[in-house]
Amino acid sequence: MDSLIKQAKYLFNQNNYLGAILTCKDILKTERDSYLALKIIGQSYLKLQKFNDAKIYIEKSLQVVQDYELLKDLGNCYQALGDIHKAKFYYRKSLEEKEDYGPALTNLGAIESQLGDNNKAYELLIKATQSEPNLSPAW
């Protein structure tokens, strides 16, 4: 299975999201709860902007392991689907796992700005740039 996970990661990094999904679905035939396969599928669907499909696999993956990156990704799904309250919930959950996680801070800051709380947005975006200075969306 390790070689299939390596292949799926490679395909994902090459932006071959459909190939990564198919490889991971092969893994799931024998390892139903493969956290990495579920994670790669969810993130691939997210890149393909198939947010409902992404949500399903990210939620399955989170049943196996709590992962700050996937919690943020689930927030991204909800934000893309227009549910900013659930998006905020998952960004905050991500920050409970890793309090200085720049992408979650940035996304939460963007929502706070959208909701008109510019002071909170500014605070979150400053924290994001301090934790990850090269994170361009935060700037």
PDB file of C-alpha atoms in Angstrom:
ATOM      1  CA  MET A   1       0.000   0.000   0.000  1.00  0.00           C
ATOM      2  CA  ASP A   2       2.878   2.394   0.643  1.00  0.00           C
ATOM      3  CA  SER A   3       3.771   2.408  -3.036  1.00  0.00           C
ATOM      4  CA  LEU A   4       0.173   3.238  -3.983  1.00  0.00           C
ATOM      5  CA  ILE A   5       0.098   6.113  -1.472  1.00  0.00           C
ATOM      6  CA  LYS A   6       3.383   7.398  -2.918  1.00  0.00           C
ATOM      7  CA  GLN A   7       1.889   7.149  -6.392  1.00  0.00           C
ATOM      8  CA  ALA A   8      -1.264   9.008  -5.283  1.00  0.00           C
ATOM      9  CA  LYS A   9       0.808  11.770  -3.652  1.00  0.00           C
ATOM     10  CA  TYR A  10       2.903  12.059  -6.787  1.00  0.00           C
ATOM     11  CA  LEU A  11      -0.203  12.317  -8.986  1.00  0.00           C
ATOM     12  CA  PHE A  12      -1.708  14.911  -6.646  1.00  0.00           C
ATOM     13  CA  ASN A  13       1.489  16.983  -6.703  1.00  0.00           C
ATOM     14  CA  GLN A  14       1.440  16.788 -10.514  1.00  0.00           C
ATOM     15  CA  ASN A  15      -2.117  18.214 -10.466  1.00  0.00           C
ATOM     16  CA  ASN A  16      -3.451  14.890 -11.765  1.00  0.00           C
ATOM     17  CA  TYR A  17      -6.308  14.883  -9.285  1.00  0.00           C
ATOM     18  CA  LEU A  18      -8.428  12.310 -11.102  1.00  0.00           C
ATOM     19  CA  GLY A  19      -5.482   9.923 -11.195  1.00  0.00           C
ATOM     20  CA  ALA A  20      -4.871  10.479  -7.492  1.00  0.00           C
ATOM     21  CA  ILE A  21      -8.546   9.793  -6.752  1.00  0.00           C
ATOM     22  CA  LEU A  22      -8.560   6.563  -8.754  1.00  0.00           C
ATOM     23  CA  THR A  23      -5.348   5.358  -7.103  1.00  0.00           C
ATOM     24  CA  CYS A  24      -6.745   6.088  -3.655  1.00  0.00           C
ATOM     25  CA  LYS A  25     -10.035   4.378  -4.436  1.00  0.00           C
ATOM     26  CA  ASP A  26      -7.995   1.263  -5.278  1.00  0.00           C
ATOM     27  CA  ILE A  27      -6.391   1.529  -1.844  1.00  0.00           C
ATOM     28  CA  LEU A  28      -9.795   1.853  -0.183  1.00  0.00           C
ATOM     29  CA  LYS A  29     -10.895  -1.452  -1.714  1.00  0.00           C
ATOM     30  CA  THR A  30      -8.594  -3.242   0.716  1.00  0.00           C
ATOM     31  CA  GLU A  31      -8.064  -0.601   3.415  1.00  0.00           C
ATOM     32  CA  ARG A  32     -11.447   1.066   3.978  1.00  0.00           C
ATOM     33  CA  ASP A  33     -10.121   3.399   6.670  1.00  0.00           C
ATOM     34  CA  SER A  34      -6.889   4.506   5.031  1.00  0.00           C
ATOM     35  CA  TYR A  35      -6.574   8.007   6.402  1.00  0.00           C
ATOM     36  CA  LEU A  36      -4.103   9.089   3.729  1.00  0.00           C
ATOM     37  CA  ALA A  37      -6.206   7.738   0.853  1.00  0.00           C
ATOM     38  CA  LEU A  38      -9.323   9.466   2.196  1.00  0.00           C
ATOM     39  CA  LYS A  39      -7.360  12.691   2.724  1.00  0.00           C
ATOM     40  CA  ILE A  40      -5.918  12.694  -0.798  1.00  0.00           C
ATOM     41  CA  ILE A  41      -9.330  12.009  -2.324  1.00  0.00           C
ATOM     42  CA  GLY A  42     -10.911  14.817  -0.321  1.00  0.00           C
ATOM     43  CA  GLN A  43      -8.185  17.284  -1.182  1.00  0.00           C
ATOM     44  CA  SER A  44      -8.294  16.242  -4.841  1.00  0.00           C
ATOM     45  CA  TYR A  45     -12.024  16.873  -5.025  1.00  0.00           C
ATOM     46  CA  LEU A  46     -11.434  20.218  -3.319  1.00  0.00           C
ATOM     47  CA  LYS A  47      -8.906  21.160  -6.016  1.00  0.00           C
ATOM     48  CA  LEU A  48     -11.442  20.073  -8.649  1.00  0.00           C
ATOM     49  CA  GLN A  49     -14.027  22.335  -6.946  1.00  0.00           C
ATOM     50  CA  LYS A  50     -16.334  19.385  -6.305  1.00  0.00           C
ATOM     51  CA  PHE A  51     -17.084  20.620  -2.832  1.00  0.00           C
ATOM     52  CA  ASN A  52     -19.812  18.156  -1.847  1.00  0.00           C
ATOM     53  CA  ASP A  53     -17.630  15.204  -2.853  1.00  0.00           C
ATOM     54  CA  ALA A  54     -14.658  16.753  -1.053  1.00  0.00           C
ATOM     55  CA  LYS A  55     -16.739  17.225   2.080  1.00  0.00           C
ATOM     56  CA  ILE A  56     -17.730  13.535   2.138  1.00  0.00           C
ATOM     57  CA  TYR A  57     -14.152  12.263   1.964  1.00  0.00           C
ATOM     58  CA  ILE A  58     -12.723  14.882   4.297  1.00  0.00           C
ATOM     59  CA  GLU A  59     -15.369  14.024   6.897  1.00  0.00           C
ATOM     60  CA  LYS A  60     -14.551  10.300   6.529  1.00  0.00           C
ATOM     61  CA  SER A  61     -10.874  11.056   6.969  1.00  0.00           C
ATOM     62  CA  LEU A  62     -11.551  13.151  10.064  1.00  0.00           C
ATOM     63  CA  GLN A  63     -13.365  10.167  11.593  1.00  0.00           C
ATOM     64  CA  VAL A  64     -10.037   8.339  11.469  1.00  0.00           C
ATOM     65  CA  VAL A  65      -7.648  11.172  12.488  1.00  0.00           C
ATOM     66  CA  GLN A  66      -8.190  14.763  13.616  1.00  0.00           C
ATOM     67  CA  ASP A  67      -6.007  16.795  11.260  1.00  0.00           C
ATOM     68  CA  TYR A  68      -5.771  20.592  11.388  1.00  0.00           C
ATOM     69  CA  GLU A  69      -5.220  20.791   7.636  1.00  0.00           C
ATOM     70  CA  LEU A  70      -8.344  18.752   6.879  1.00  0.00           C
ATOM     71  CA  LEU A  71     -10.402  20.754   9.357  1.00  0.00           C
ATOM     72  CA  LYS A  72      -9.372  23.866   7.420  1.00  0.00           C
ATOM     73  CA  ASP A  73     -10.196  22.107   4.149  1.00  0.00           C
ATOM     74  CA  LEU A  74     -13.647  21.239   5.466  1.00  0.00           C
ATOM     75  CA  GLY A  75     -14.060  24.915   6.300  1.00  0.00           C
ATOM     76  CA  ASN A  76     -13.054  25.708   2.720  1.00  0.00           C
ATOM     77  CA  CYS A  77     -15.785  23.364   1.447  1.00  0.00           C
ATOM     78  CA  TYR A  78     -18.426  25.052   3.566  1.00  0.00           C
ATOM     79  CA  GLN A  79     -17.199  28.509   2.599  1.00  0.00           C
ATOM     80  CA  ALA A  80     -17.346  27.588  -1.102  1.00  0.00           C
ATOM     81  CA  LEU A  81     -20.856  26.210  -0.583  1.00  0.00           C
ATOM     82  CA  GLY A  82     -21.911  29.501   1.037  1.00  0.00           C
ATOM     83  CA  ASP A  83     -22.192  28.376   4.669  1.00  0.00           C
ATOM     84  CA  ILE A  84     -19.807  30.805   6.352  1.00  0.00           C
ATOM     85  CA  HIS A  85     -20.956  29.894   9.858  1.00  0.00           C
ATOM     86  CA  LYS A  86     -19.911  26.254   9.407  1.00  0.00           C
ATOM     87  CA  ALA A  87     -16.766  27.436   7.642  1.00  0.00           C
ATOM     88  CA  LYS A  88     -15.881  29.576  10.687  1.00  0.00           C
ATOM     89  CA  PHE A  89     -16.578  26.616  12.976  1.00  0.00           C
ATOM     90  CA  TYR A  90     -14.115  24.391  11.111  1.00  0.00           C
ATOM     91  CA  TYR A  91     -11.459  27.097  10.791  1.00  0.00           C
ATOM     92  CA  ARG A  92     -11.656  27.543  14.568  1.00  0.00           C
ATOM     93  CA  LYS A  93     -11.457  23.749  15.071  1.00  0.00           C
ATOM     94  CA  SER A  94      -8.331  23.748  12.897  1.00  0.00           C
ATOM     95  CA  LEU A  95      -6.836  26.468  15.078  1.00  0.00           C
ATOM     96  CA  GLU A  96      -7.609  24.420  18.202  1.00  0.00           C
ATOM     97  CA  GLU A  97      -5.331  21.742  16.751  1.00  0.00           C
ATOM     98  CA  LYS A  98      -2.631  24.200  15.583  1.00  0.00           C
ATOM     99  CA  GLU A  99      -3.172  27.729  16.854  1.00  0.00           C
ATOM    100  CA  ASP A 100      -0.733  29.400  14.457  1.00  0.00           C
ATOM    101  CA  TYR A 101      -1.900  27.661  11.254  1.00  0.00           C
ATOM    102  CA  GLY A 102      -1.663  30.477   8.713  1.00  0.00           C
ATOM    103  CA  PRO A 103      -4.187  29.256   6.108  1.00  0.00           C
ATOM    104  CA  ALA A 104      -6.942  28.835   8.727  1.00  0.00           C
ATOM    105  CA  LEU A 105      -6.108  32.234  10.251  1.00  0.00           C
ATOM    106  CA  THR A 106      -6.209  33.822   6.794  1.00  0.00           C
ATOM    107  CA  ASN A 107      -9.529  32.246   5.837  1.00  0.00           C
ATOM    108  CA  LEU A 108     -11.100  33.127   9.168  1.00  0.00           C
ATOM    109  CA  GLY A 109      -9.778  36.680   8.787  1.00  0.00           C
ATOM    110  CA  ALA A 110     -11.366  36.924   5.344  1.00  0.00           C
ATOM    111  CA  ILE A 111     -14.726  35.828   6.752  1.00  0.00           C
ATOM    112  CA  GLU A 112     -14.494  38.328   9.624  1.00  0.00           C
ATOM    113  CA  SER A 113     -13.762  41.062   7.095  1.00  0.00           C
ATOM    114  CA  GLN A 114     -16.706  39.947   4.980  1.00  0.00           C
ATOM    115  CA  LEU A 115     -18.906  40.110   8.083  1.00  0.00           C
ATOM    116  CA  GLY A 116     -17.683  43.645   8.808  1.00  0.00           C
ATOM    117  CA  ASP A 117     -15.475  42.945  11.835  1.00  0.00           C
ATOM    118  CA  ASN A 118     -12.358  44.563  10.404  1.00  0.00           C
ATOM    119  CA  ASN A 119     -10.560  44.708  13.750  1.00  0.00           C
ATOM    120  CA  LYS A 120     -10.886  40.949  14.239  1.00  0.00           C
ATOM    121  CA  ALA A 121      -9.950  40.362  10.587  1.00  0.00           C
ATOM    122  CA  TYR A 122      -6.835  42.517  10.961  1.00  0.00           C
ATOM    123  CA  GLU A 123      -5.825  40.703  14.142  1.00  0.00           C
ATOM    124  CA  LEU A 124      -6.188  37.291  12.463  1.00  0.00           C
ATOM    125  CA  LEU A 125      -4.342  38.336   9.315  1.00  0.00           C
ATOM    126  CA  ILE A 126      -1.454  39.820  11.308  1.00  0.00           C
ATOM    127  CA  LYS A 127      -1.189  36.569  13.265  1.00  0.00           C
ATOM    128  CA  ALA A 128      -1.213  34.629   9.967  1.00  0.00           C
ATOM    129  CA  THR A 129       1.629  36.701   8.515  1.00  0.00           C
ATOM    130  CA  GLN A 130       3.624  36.349  11.726  1.00  0.00           C
ATOM    131  CA  SER A 131       3.259  32.575  11.737  1.00  0.00           C
ATOM    132  CA  GLU A 132       3.822  32.136   7.995  1.00  0.00           C
ATOM    133  CA  PRO A 133       5.520  35.220   6.487  1.00  0.00           C
ATOM    134  CA  ASN A 134       5.434  33.800   2.942  1.00  0.00           C
ATOM    135  CA  LEU A 135       1.680  33.156   2.970  1.00  0.00           C
ATOM    136  CA  SER A 136       0.685  35.634   0.256  1.00  0.00           C
ATOM    137  CA  PRO A 137      -3.128  35.491   0.747  1.00  0.00           C
ATOM    138  CA  ALA A 138      -2.677  36.782   4.299  1.00  0.00           C
ATOM    139  CA  TRP A 139      -0.870  39.847   3.006  1.00  0.00           C
TER     140      TRP A 139
END
